[in-house]
Tab-separated table of C-alpha atoms in Angstrom:
chain	number	residue	atom	x	y	z
A	17	UNK	CA	0.293	-0.100	-0.030
A	18	UNK	CA	1.291	3.373	-1.100
A	19	UNK	CA	2.428	5.726	2.302
A	20	UNK	CA	4.470	8.458	0.326
A	21	UNK	CA	2.989	10.195	-2.355
A	22	UNK	CA	5.085	13.425	-3.301
A	23	UNK	CA	2.947	14.873	-6.371
A	24	UNK	CA	-1.117	15.233	-6.057
A	25	UNK	CA	-3.764	17.427	-8.228
A	26	UNK	CA	-5.936	18.962	-5.801
A	27	UNK	CA	-9.700	20.312	-6.764
A	28	UNK	CA	-10.332	22.975	-4.336
A	29	UNK	CA	-13.452	24.834	-4.549
A	30	UNK	CA	-14.038	27.890	-1.810
A	31	UNK	CA	-17.856	27.841	-0.341
A	32	UNK	CA	-20.176	30.205	-2.122
A	33	UNK	CA	-21.322	33.423	-0.923
A	34	UNK	CA	-24.686	33.553	0.748
A	35	UNK	CA	-27.914	35.519	-0.754
A	36	UNK	CA	-29.223	38.571	0.456
A	37	UNK	CA	-32.672	38.823	1.042
A	38	UNK	CA	-35.109	40.758	0.384
A	39	UNK	CA	-37.735	41.830	3.097
A	40	UNK	CA	-39.996	44.754	4.155
A	41	UNK	CA	-40.375	45.287	8.276
A	42	UNK	CA	-44.140	44.868	9.153
A	43	UNK	CA	-45.686	44.670	12.390
A	44	UNK	CA	-49.423	46.103	14.185
A	45	UNK	CA	-50.245	49.468	12.490
A	46	UNK	CA	-47.008	49.841	10.564
A	47	UNK	CA	-47.429	47.165	7.510
A	48	UNK	CA	-44.690	49.251	5.591
A	49	UNK	CA	-41.810	49.650	8.031
A	50	UNK	CA	-39.080	49.902	5.646
A	51	UNK	CA	-36.503	47.172	4.334
A	52	UNK	CA	-34.988	45.035	6.176
A	53	UNK	CA	-33.721	41.928	4.653
A	54	UNK	CA	-30.199	41.361	5.996
A	55	UNK	CA	-26.719	40.055	4.158
A	56	UNK	CA	-25.229	37.218	3.001
A	57	UNK	CA	-22.417	35.625	4.723
A	58	UNK	CA	-19.110	34.947	3.298
A	59	UNK	CA	-17.862	31.431	1.701
A	60	UNK	CA	-15.155	29.818	3.466
A	61	UNK	CA	-11.538	29.671	1.561
A	62	UNK	CA	-9.563	26.908	1.295
A	63	UNK	CA	-6.149	27.771	2.724
A	64	UNK	CA	-3.083	25.352	2.888
A	65	UNK	CA	-0.759	25.841	5.519
A	66	UNK	CA	2.726	24.223	6.321
A	67	UNK	CA	2.776	21.654	9.187
A	68	UNK	CA	5.954	20.068	10.317
A	69	UNK	CA	4.225	17.114	11.561
A	70	UNK	CA	2.611	15.845	8.011
A	71	UNK	CA	4.909	14.594	5.819
A	72	UNK	CA	3.325	13.108	2.689
A	73	UNK	CA	0.825	14.348	0.191
A	74	UNK	CA	-0.987	10.854	0.650
A	75	UNK	CA	-4.582	12.618	2.416
A	76	UNK	CA	-4.747	14.365	-1.163
A	77	UNK	CA	-4.130	10.888	-2.996
A	78	UNK	CA	-6.953	9.441	-1.661
A	79	UNK	CA	-9.227	12.555	-1.084
A	80	UNK	CA	-8.188	15.134	-4.319
A	81	UNK	CA	-11.673	17.043	-3.792
A	82	UNK	CA	-12.057	19.641	-1.234
A	83	UNK	CA	-14.537	22.050	-0.571
A	84	UNK	CA	-15.082	25.118	2.073
A	85	UNK	CA	-18.560	25.417	3.414
A	86	UNK	CA	-20.959	28.070	2.085
A	87	UNK	CA	-22.015	31.271	3.540
A	88	UNK	CA	-25.314	31.363	4.890
A	89	UNK	CA	-28.282	33.490	3.308
A	90	UNK	CA	-29.541	36.632	4.965
A	91	UNK	CA	-32.490	36.789	6.743
A	92	UNK	CA	-35.328	39.703	7.467
A	93	UNK	CA	-35.149	41.817	10.529
A	94	UNK	CA	-31.676	43.003	9.384
A	95	UNK	CA	-30.181	39.593	10.570
A	96	UNK	CA	-27.150	38.479	8.234
A	97	UNK	CA	-26.155	34.959	7.323
A	98	UNK	CA	-23.079	33.310	8.763
A	99	UNK	CA	-19.922	33.370	7.380
A	100	UNK	CA	-18.678	29.752	5.786
A	101	UNK	CA	-16.002	28.060	7.964
A	102	UNK	CA	-12.505	28.032	5.900
A	103	UNK	CA	-11.345	24.774	4.882
A	104	UNK	CA	-7.111	24.667	6.164
A	105	UNK	CA	-5.414	21.956	4.829
A	106	UNK	CA	-1.843	20.766	6.356
A	107	UNK	CA	0.884	20.148	3.792
A	108	UNK	CA	4.688	19.526	4.097
A	109	UNK	CA	7.212	21.967	4.655
A	110	UNK	CA	8.653	22.139	1.221
A	111	UNK	CA	5.575	21.839	-0.861
A	112	UNK	CA	5.531	23.722	-4.401
A	113	UNK	CA	1.586	24.843	-5.105
A	114	UNK	CA	1.617	25.140	-9.459
A	115	UNK	CA	-1.195	25.262	-11.980
A	116	UNK	CA	-1.852	23.162	-14.349
A	117	UNK	CA	0.434	24.696	-17.166
A	118	UNK	CA	3.394	24.357	-14.094
A	119	UNK	CA	3.916	27.702	-13.826
A	120	UNK	CA	4.608	27.969	-9.779
A	121	UNK	CA	1.934	29.813	-7.591
A	122	UNK	CA	3.570	29.171	-4.007
A	123	UNK	CA	6.628	27.538	-2.273
A	124	UNK	CA	5.485	27.100	1.326
A	125	UNK	CA	8.604	26.539	3.091
A	126	UNK	CA	8.676	27.466	6.974
A	127	UNK	CA	6.269	26.263	9.790
A	128	UNK	CA	2.653	28.181	9.040
A	129	UNK	CA	3.376	29.303	5.745
A	130	UNK	CA	0.204	29.810	4.021
A	131	UNK	CA	-1.374	30.104	0.833
A	132	UNK	CA	-5.356	30.758	-0.245
A	133	UNK	CA	-5.885	27.913	-2.806
A	134	UNK	CA	-9.351	28.701	-3.538
A	135	UNK	CA	-11.058	32.402	-2.340
A	136	UNK	CA	-14.426	32.062	-0.659
A	137	UNK	CA	-17.666	34.499	-2.334
A	138	UNK	CA	-18.508	37.461	-0.774
A	139	UNK	CA	-21.772	37.397	0.437
A	140	UNK	CA	-24.798	39.425	-1.468
A	141	UNK	CA	-26.671	42.881	0.404
A	142	UNK	CA	-29.980	42.126	1.173
A	143	UNK	CA	-31.719	44.927	0.123
A	144	UNK	CA	-31.934	47.295	3.999
A	145	UNK	CA	-27.866	48.026	2.636
A	146	UNK	CA	-29.048	48.873	-1.201
A	147	UNK	CA	-31.585	51.383	0.179
A	148	UNK	CA	-31.106	54.798	-0.871
A	149	UNK	CA	-32.989	57.900	-1.262
A	150	UNK	CA	-33.598	57.309	-4.597
A	151	UNK	CA	-34.634	53.902	-4.152
A	152	UNK	CA	-36.031	53.738	-0.710
A	153	UNK	CA	-37.638	50.217	-0.469
A	154	UNK	CA	-35.703	47.830	-3.103
A	155	UNK	CA	-37.741	44.775	-4.231
A	156	UNK	CA	-34.595	42.788	-4.565
A	157	UNK	CA	-31.263	41.624	-3.443
A	158	UNK	CA	-28.005	41.062	-4.519
A	159	UNK	CA	-27.008	37.100	-4.908
A	160	UNK	CA	-24.273	35.275	-3.242
A	161	UNK	CA	-21.018	35.177	-5.515
A	162	UNK	CA	-19.542	31.748	-6.418
A	163	UNK	CA	-16.293	30.869	-4.601
A	164	UNK	CA	-13.426	30.109	-6.631
A	165	UNK	CA	-12.675	26.648	-7.875
A	166	UNK	CA	-9.144	25.788	-8.595
A	167	UNK	CA	-7.194	22.767	-9.980
A	168	UNK	CA	-3.651	23.323	-8.623
A	169	UNK	CA	-0.876	20.403	-8.641
A	170	UNK	CA	1.105	19.905	-5.062
A	171	UNK	CA	4.561	18.851	-5.913
A	172	UNK	CA	6.413	18.469	-2.289
A	173	UNK	CA	10.187	18.922	-2.317
A	174	UNK	CA	12.263	17.612	0.638
A	175	UNK	CA	13.713	20.109	2.818
A	176	UNK	CA	17.376	18.780	4.042
A	177	UNK	CA	20.878	19.677	4.604
A	178	UNK	CA	22.274	16.504	3.029
A	179	UNK	CA	21.577	14.640	-0.207
A	180	UNK	CA	23.101	11.128	-0.514
A	181	UNK	CA	23.253	9.841	-4.202
A	182	UNK	CA	24.419	7.567	-6.148
A	183	UNK	CA	23.577	4.305	-7.933
A	184	UNK	CA	21.161	1.491	-6.638
A	185	UNK	CA	22.433	-0.717	-3.922
A	186	UNK	CA	25.469	2.053	-3.637
A	187	UNK	CA	24.555	1.263	0.227
A	188	UNK	CA	22.987	5.126	1.095
A	189	UNK	CA	19.722	3.566	3.100
A	190	UNK	CA	22.568	1.257	5.500
A	191	UNK	CA	24.703	4.835	5.422
A	192	UNK	CA	21.599	6.771	6.722
A	193	UNK	CA	20.457	4.194	9.205
A	194	UNK	CA	23.615	4.534	10.979
A	195	UNK	CA	24.102	8.013	10.803
A	196	UNK	CA	20.957	8.412	12.381
A	197	UNK	CA	17.997	6.736	13.766
A	198	UNK	CA	16.279	6.318	10.330
A	199	UNK	CA	15.038	3.104	9.558
A	200	UNK	CA	14.798	2.723	5.558
A	201	UNK	CA	14.573	-0.571	4.023
A	202	UNK	CA	17.451	-2.364	3.207
A	203	UNK	CA	17.939	-5.222	0.635
A	204	UNK	CA	20.606	-6.598	-1.349
A	205	UNK	CA	18.427	-5.853	-4.897
A	206	UNK	CA	18.276	-2.269	-6.558
A	207	UNK	CA	15.491	-0.185	-6.088
A	208	UNK	CA	14.932	-1.365	-2.806
A	209	UNK	CA	14.436	2.480	-1.664
A	210	UNK	CA	11.571	3.495	-3.516
A	211	UNK	CA	10.836	7.066	-1.250
A	212	UNK	CA	13.042	9.790	0.702
A	213	UNK	CA	13.839	8.797	3.545
A	214	UNK	CA	15.027	11.476	6.165
A	215	UNK	CA	17.356	11.185	9.273
A	216	UNK	CA	18.475	13.753	11.730
A	217	UNK	CA	22.405	13.625	12.911
A	218	UNK	CA	23.924	15.534	15.205
A	219	UNK	CA	27.843	16.174	15.036
A	220	UNK	CA	29.354	18.040	18.354
A	221	UNK	CA	26.978	21.563	18.178
A	222	UNK	CA	25.688	21.305	14.719
A	223	UNK	CA	22.248	19.442	14.072
A	224	UNK	CA	21.669	18.776	10.061
A	225	UNK	CA	18.781	16.700	8.186
A	226	UNK	CA	19.812	14.156	5.620
A	227	UNK	CA	17.971	12.856	2.732
A	228	UNK	CA	18.357	9.062	1.073
A	229	UNK	CA	17.158	9.536	-2.676
A	230	UNK	CA	15.919	6.743	-4.774
A	231	UNK	CA	18.894	5.279	-6.653
A	232	UNK	CA	19.708	7.209	-10.015
A	233	UNK	CA	21.069	5.432	-12.904
A	234	UNK	CA	21.569	6.797	-16.756
A	235	UNK	CA	18.872	8.891	-18.344
A	236	UNK	CA	17.484	9.556	-14.476
A	237	UNK	CA	16.735	13.270	-15.937
A	238	UNK	CA	14.755	12.098	-18.481
A	239	UNK	CA	12.815	10.090	-16.702
A	240	UNK	CA	14.511	6.634	-16.537
A	241	UNK	CA	14.178	4.759	-13.480
A	242	UNK	CA	13.025	6.930	-10.243
A	243	UNK	CA	15.226	9.736	-11.086
A	244	UNK	CA	13.386	12.057	-12.538
A	245	UNK	CA	10.001	11.762	-9.913
A	246	UNK	CA	12.871	12.095	-7.204
A	247	UNK	CA	15.735	14.430	-8.354
A	248	UNK	CA	13.292	17.208	-7.439
A	249	UNK	CA	14.164	16.180	-3.373
A	250	UNK	CA	17.675	17.035	-4.265
A	251	UNK	CA	16.940	21.004	-5.211
A	252	UNK	CA	16.696	22.131	-1.691
A	253	UNK	CA	19.450	20.498	-0.517
A	254	UNK	CA	23.237	22.667	0.664
A	255	UNK	CA	25.609	19.271	0.607
A	256	UNK	CA	25.418	16.662	-2.014
A	257	UNK	CA	26.935	13.552	-1.084
A	258	UNK	CA	28.594	10.730	-3.936
A	259	UNK	CA	28.309	7.875	-2.200
A	260	UNK	CA	30.020	4.967	-4.345
A	261	UNK	CA	30.102	1.438	-4.185
A	262	UNK	CA	33.808	-0.225	-3.957
A	263	UNK	CA	32.112	-3.830	-4.023
A	264	UNK	CA	30.055	-3.561	-6.691
A	265	UNK	CA	29.748	-6.966	-8.956
A	266	UNK	CA	29.114	-5.570	-11.904
A	267	UNK	CA	32.316	-5.991	-14.218
A	268	UNK	CA	31.598	-2.660	-16.385
A	269	UNK	CA	31.222	-0.318	-13.208
A	270	UNK	CA	33.814	1.376	-10.931
A	271	UNK	CA	33.433	4.393	-8.733
A	272	UNK	CA	35.006	6.696	-11.048
A	273	UNK	CA	32.814	6.562	-13.735
A	274	UNK	CA	29.788	5.814	-11.325
A	275	UNK	CA	30.555	9.585	-10.109
A	276	UNK	CA	30.918	10.912	-13.906
A	277	UNK	CA	27.292	9.102	-14.609
A	278	UNK	CA	25.795	10.575	-11.673
A	279	UNK	CA	27.730	14.320	-12.334
A	280	UNK	CA	26.555	14.173	-15.888
A	281	UNK	CA	22.844	13.439	-14.642
A	282	UNK	CA	23.213	16.439	-12.017
A	283	UNK	CA	23.727	18.848	-14.565
A	284	UNK	CA	21.012	17.872	-16.936
A	285	UNK	CA	18.746	17.794	-14.627
A	286	UNK	CA	19.737	21.587	-13.841
A	287	UNK	CA	18.396	23.641	-10.764
A	288	UNK	CA	21.877	24.602	-9.651
A	289	UNK	CA	22.753	21.427	-8.566
A	290	UNK	CA	26.213	21.310	-10.270
A	291	UNK	CA	27.164	24.174	-7.772
A	292	UNK	CA	26.266	22.570	-4.651
A	293	UNK	CA	29.016	21.821	-2.278
A	294	UNK	CA	29.584	17.744	-2.625
A	295	UNK	CA	31.925	15.363	-0.910
A	296	UNK	CA	32.737	11.518	-2.062
A	297	UNK	CA	32.197	8.305	-0.036
A	298	UNK	CA	33.590	5.156	-0.750
A	299	UNK	CA	31.365	2.816	0.684
A	300	UNK	CA	31.898	-1.146	1.600
A	301	UNK	CA	35.773	-0.710	2.396
A	302	UNK	CA	34.810	-3.542	4.994
A	303	UNK	CA	35.121	-5.788	1.833
A	304	UNK	CA	39.065	-6.908	0.959
A	305	UNK	CA	38.658	-6.234	-2.485
A	306	UNK	CA	36.193	-2.790	-1.872
A	307	UNK	CA	39.214	-1.751	0.392
A	308	UNK	CA	41.876	-2.359	-2.395
A	309	UNK	CA	39.548	0.076	-5.053
A	310	UNK	CA	39.303	2.470	-2.505
A	311	UNK	CA	43.081	2.914	-2.435
A	312	UNK	CA	43.513	3.142	-6.056
A	313	UNK	CA	40.452	5.649	-6.973
A	314	UNK	CA	41.312	7.561	-4.428
A	315	UNK	CA	44.008	9.698	-5.508
A	316	UNK	CA	42.174	10.450	-8.863
A	317	UNK	CA	38.995	11.727	-7.159
A	318	UNK	CA	41.012	13.819	-4.497
A	319	UNK	CA	42.978	15.269	-7.924
A	320	UNK	CA	39.599	16.129	-9.191
A	321	UNK	CA	39.113	18.634	-6.145
A	322	UNK	CA	36.851	16.031	-4.085
A	323	UNK	CA	36.707	15.511	-0.412
A	324	UNK	CA	37.040	11.325	-0.113
A	325	UNK	CA	35.853	9.576	2.933
A	326	UNK	CA	36.058	5.899	3.291
A	327	UNK	CA	33.614	4.438	5.414
A	328	UNK	CA	31.829	1.056	5.941
A	329	UNK	CA	28.012	1.325	7.253
A	330	UNK	CA	28.347	-2.252	8.315
A	331	UNK	CA	31.567	-2.224	10.488
A	332	UNK	CA	30.546	1.341	11.503
A	333	UNK	CA	34.193	2.801	9.856
A	334	UNK	CA	34.544	6.186	9.190
A	335	UNK	CA	31.214	7.475	10.407
A	336	UNK	CA	32.411	9.889	12.911
A	337	UNK	CA	35.089	11.407	10.024
A	338	UNK	CA	31.806	11.816	7.840
A	339	UNK	CA	29.343	13.233	9.896
A	340	UNK	CA	31.593	15.794	11.587
A	341	UNK	CA	32.837	16.989	7.801
A	342	UNK	CA	29.140	17.144	6.429
A	343	UNK	CA	28.565	19.239	9.426
A	344	UNK	CA	31.228	21.604	8.632
A	345	UNK	CA	29.881	22.081	5.176
A	346	UNK	CA	26.326	22.296	6.440
A	347	UNK	CA	27.526	25.014	8.811
A	348	UNK	CA	29.556	27.237	5.893
A	349	UNK	CA	26.380	26.590	3.784
A	350	UNK	CA	24.072	28.272	6.450
A	351	UNK	CA	26.447	30.957	7.099
A	352	UNK	CA	26.715	31.934	3.542
A	353	UNK	CA	22.613	31.631	3.178
A	354	UNK	CA	21.423	35.398	3.523
A	355	UNK	CA	19.332	35.626	6.651
A	356	UNK	CA	15.080	35.455	6.347
A	357	UNK	CA	13.782	38.998	6.715
A	358	UNK	CA	10.483	39.527	8.542
A	359	UNK	CA	7.862	39.249	6.024
A	360	UNK	CA	6.592	42.481	4.697
A	361	UNK	CA	2.797	43.500	3.281
A	362	UNK	CA	3.061	45.347	0.081
A	363	UNK	CA	-0.056	46.911	-0.741
A	364	UNK	CA	-0.585	48.215	-3.941
A	365	UNK	CA	-3.740	50.130	-4.746
A	366	UNK	CA	-5.831	50.339	-8.127
A	367	UNK	CA	-5.125	53.421	-9.673
A	368	UNK	CA	-7.594	56.185	-9.021
A	369	UNK	CA	-8.875	56.694	-12.917
A	370	UNK	CA	-8.580	52.855	-13.258
A	371	UNK	CA	-11.605	51.854	-14.394
A	372	UNK	CA	-11.161	48.184	-13.857
A	373	UNK	CA	-12.591	46.597	-17.236
A	374	UNK	CA	-12.295	46.302	-20.790
A	375	UNK	CA	-14.495	46.335	-24.039
A	376	UNK	CA	-13.760	44.542	-27.269
A	377	UNK	CA	-15.036	43.874	-30.470
A	378	UNK	CA	-14.458	40.159	-31.281
A	379	UNK	CA	-15.323	38.350	-35.061
A	380	UNK	CA	-18.827	37.790	-34.884
A	381	UNK	CA	-20.107	41.447	-33.892
A	382	UNK	CA	-20.108	40.731	-30.235
A	383	UNK	CA	-18.965	43.013	-28.049
A	384	UNK	CA	-17.400	41.502	-24.915
A	385	UNK	CA	-16.801	43.189	-21.703
A	386	UNK	CA	-14.142	42.353	-19.517
A	387	UNK	CA	-13.474	43.351	-15.439
A	388	UNK	CA	-13.773	41.911	-11.953
A	389	UNK	CA	-16.456	44.689	-11.236
A	390	UNK	CA	-18.915	44.103	-14.208
A	391	UNK	CA	-18.662	39.839	-13.868
A	392	UNK	CA	-19.020	39.830	-10.076
A	393	UNK	CA	-22.097	42.500	-10.771
A	394	UNK	CA	-23.572	40.093	-13.398
A	395	UNK	CA	-23.211	36.671	-10.800
A	396	UNK	CA	-24.914	38.809	-8.083
A	397	UNK	CA	-27.880	39.714	-9.942
A	398	UNK	CA	-31.155	37.901	-10.286
A	399	UNK	CA	-32.311	38.086	-13.712
A	400	UNK	CA	-36.231	37.143	-12.580
A	401	UNK	CA	-36.438	40.456	-10.935
A	402	UNK	CA	-36.805	43.499	-13.175
A	403	UNK	CA	-35.669	45.746	-11.058
A	404	UNK	CA	-32.569	43.992	-9.959
A	405	UNK	CA	-31.713	43.927	-13.744
A	406	UNK	CA	-32.491	47.953	-13.818
A	407	UNK	CA	-30.326	48.134	-10.717
A	408	UNK	CA	-27.225	46.513	-12.560
A	409	UNK	CA	-27.661	48.746	-15.604
A	410	UNK	CA	-27.409	51.663	-13.011
A	411	UNK	CA	-24.073	50.424	-11.939
A	412	UNK	CA	-22.448	49.683	-15.506
A	413	UNK	CA	-23.446	52.625	-16.784
A	414	UNK	CA	-21.997	54.749	-13.442
A	415	UNK	CA	-18.747	52.476	-14.076
A	416	UNK	CA	-18.390	53.658	-17.608
A	417	UNK	CA	-19.435	50.546	-19.777
A	418	UNK	CA	-21.792	52.286	-21.696
A	419	UNK	CA	-19.547	55.124	-22.798
A	420	UNK	CA	-16.849	52.516	-23.832
A	421	UNK	CA	-19.276	50.381	-25.718
A	422	UNK	CA	-20.214	53.598	-27.653
A	423	UNK	CA	-16.439	54.400	-28.153
A	424	UNK	CA	-15.916	51.029	-29.297
A	425	UNK	CA	-18.536	51.446	-31.927
A	426	UNK	CA	-21.808	49.821	-30.772
A	427	UNK	CA	-24.744	50.457	-32.009
A	428	UNK	CA	-28.582	49.752	-30.344
A	429	UNK	CA	-29.641	46.246	-30.614
A	430	UNK	CA	-25.870	45.296	-30.741
A	431	UNK	CA	-25.110	42.203	-28.943
A	432	UNK	CA	-23.000	42.401	-25.474
A	433	UNK	CA	-21.274	39.607	-23.535
A	434	UNK	CA	-20.274	40.397	-19.863
A	435	UNK	CA	-17.701	37.663	-19.212
A	436	UNK	CA	-15.445	35.083	-20.095
A	437	UNK	CA	-16.516	32.953	-23.033
A	438	UNK	CA	-17.829	29.631	-21.464
A	439	UNK	CA	-20.089	31.889	-18.895
A	440	UNK	CA	-20.879	34.920	-19.799
A	441	UNK	CA	-24.311	36.721	-19.961
A	442	UNK	CA	-25.379	38.064	-23.658
A	443	UNK	CA	-27.835	40.876	-24.032
A	444	UNK	CA	-28.760	42.797	-26.774
A	445	UNK	CA	-27.677	46.513	-25.609
A	446	UNK	CA	-29.773	49.612	-25.972
A	447	UNK	CA	-28.292	52.942	-24.746
A	448	UNK	CA	-29.157	55.446	-22.278
A	449	UNK	CA	-30.333	52.857	-19.545
A	450	UNK	CA	-29.807	55.057	-16.793
A	451	UNK	CA	-33.359	55.487	-14.578
A	452	UNK	CA	-34.458	58.459	-12.905
A	453	UNK	CA	-36.123	58.672	-9.616
A	454	UNK	CA	-39.491	59.045	-11.823
A	455	UNK	CA	-38.759	56.012	-13.728
A	456	UNK	CA	-39.079	53.519	-10.929
A	457	UNK	CA	-42.048	51.522	-10.576
A	458	UNK	CA	-43.679	49.480	-7.700
A	459	UNK	CA	-41.320	46.861	-5.888
A	460	UNK	CA	-39.631	44.081	-8.204
A	461	UNK	CA	-40.417	45.823	-11.202
A	462	UNK	CA	-38.389	48.681	-13.782
A	463	UNK	CA	-40.606	50.518	-16.539
A	464	UNK	CA	-37.393	50.105	-18.920
A	465	UNK	CA	-37.716	46.530	-18.826
A	466	UNK	CA	-41.546	46.000	-19.775
A	467	UNK	CA	-41.325	45.606	-23.101
A	468	UNK	CA	-39.162	42.286	-23.354
A	469	UNK	CA	-41.628	40.736	-21.051
A	470	UNK	CA	-45.177	39.710	-22.770
A	471	UNK	CA	-45.632	37.271	-19.805
A	472	UNK	CA	-45.869	40.353	-17.785
A	473	UNK	CA	-48.186	42.445	-19.809
A	474	UNK	CA	-50.260	39.830	-20.692
A	475	UNK	CA	-51.110	39.118	-16.861
A	476	UNK	CA	-51.833	43.043	-16.678
A	477	UNK	CA	-53.931	42.603	-19.554
A	478	UNK	CA	-55.867	39.882	-18.056
A	479	UNK	CA	-56.247	41.968	-14.623
A	480	UNK	CA	-57.636	44.839	-16.733
A	481	UNK	CA	-59.946	42.539	-18.441
A	482	UNK	CA	-60.867	41.206	-15.215
A	483	UNK	CA	-61.560	44.496	-14.224
A	484	UNK	CA	-63.621	45.850	-17.445
A	485	UNK	CA	-66.078	42.784	-16.528
A	486	UNK	CA	-66.637	43.553	-13.108
A	487	UNK	CA	-67.237	47.216	-13.888
A	488	UNK	CA	-69.933	46.014	-16.163
A	489	UNK	CA	-71.506	43.485	-13.786
A	490	UNK	CA	-71.558	46.096	-11.257
A	491	UNK	CA	-73.341	48.696	-13.583
A	492	UNK	CA	-75.988	46.207	-15.084
A	493	UNK	CA	-79.248	46.855	-13.931
A	494	UNK	CA	-81.751	44.198	-14.292
A	495	UNK	CA	-85.277	44.855	-15.969
């Protein structure tokens, strides 16, 4: 059964905002006490938070769909709806958040680091909040905005000071098991290690972590073996340790050629791995042939500038020298690393004269309006309510959409789409839709929208016919 997962696709859905309420206060002897509809609650966010106790993305492999709770709708008597609860998802330290195209959205390193994967929708305003001197008793409320839905990819890059790299069965797992308290799987066949293993080593006053990465083979940077999946776990390590097998049974291999192959794969992978400080560990020198081969290749390796350690994980030979040598390199890397500064909050306000939308004419003659405000207002509008649609027209006009359409060449009756192509509201444009106080009709109605509503007109005609029939009946005098 899989117990370690370092790459998942997460489907995050934030909570929807609650709808506002359209209500009129009523009590004895005061049937029309004014609007008292409350606002809807805000939808919950989906938030990723680094938790040091989490070491794998396994939970999101089994349950990739996560949704925050919705905001509650408003109610009469000025009662606002309850906000939705934020959904907090713990992730391991070193998690990288990417979009579907591979662009990095966040690099989450350090306990408590957060990233909002899905923004909750804002709640709709009730008619009490929409009341004004011109519209004293609105017969509508704004709808809640749907929460943000986003698919993100989570990749775990192990945060460690030292990475052990080398061929399969070079003895990396055995080495980390004797240097630290880690208990990786150890066996005498290749690719025993299928997941990175972490261990903590104490050398004097220096405490550092060591990562045992699955074995690399030629072509690992292009996806052969397990290298491509786990080379990313080496990216954050400050020091690289080449673990070379001096007792290999393969006749076409030797420590020097193994080193050249692994170095070539690290250069091909990139990410700055070729510039990291590194040392060479000649492992399995407890075997007579292994010690002879170590004595043979050590001068060549030192001539290349490598610091070489001869160790035996089985006989516990050379481990103290190795641990202190690594502690020295780790301390130097930490000292050279720039100190982390306190996170500063950067506020970038929008320009005062920024209208916040664009108008473009498409090939099919449709004028498309894109912008955060117009698209949000569209989602908040109840199109079954004429007064709400008229309010939307007023808002768009005040924002300058009508002037922009005129400048773009739009004429009366041209098609206008607000929003993206896959989720747009399309209507026939009628200029000069701005309303005055004298144009407001009964609650829930708008005189400007009477013509496109034949059903409402038929209802009024039937009511008029009934009234005429009633008057004729009342005026009828029997002989």
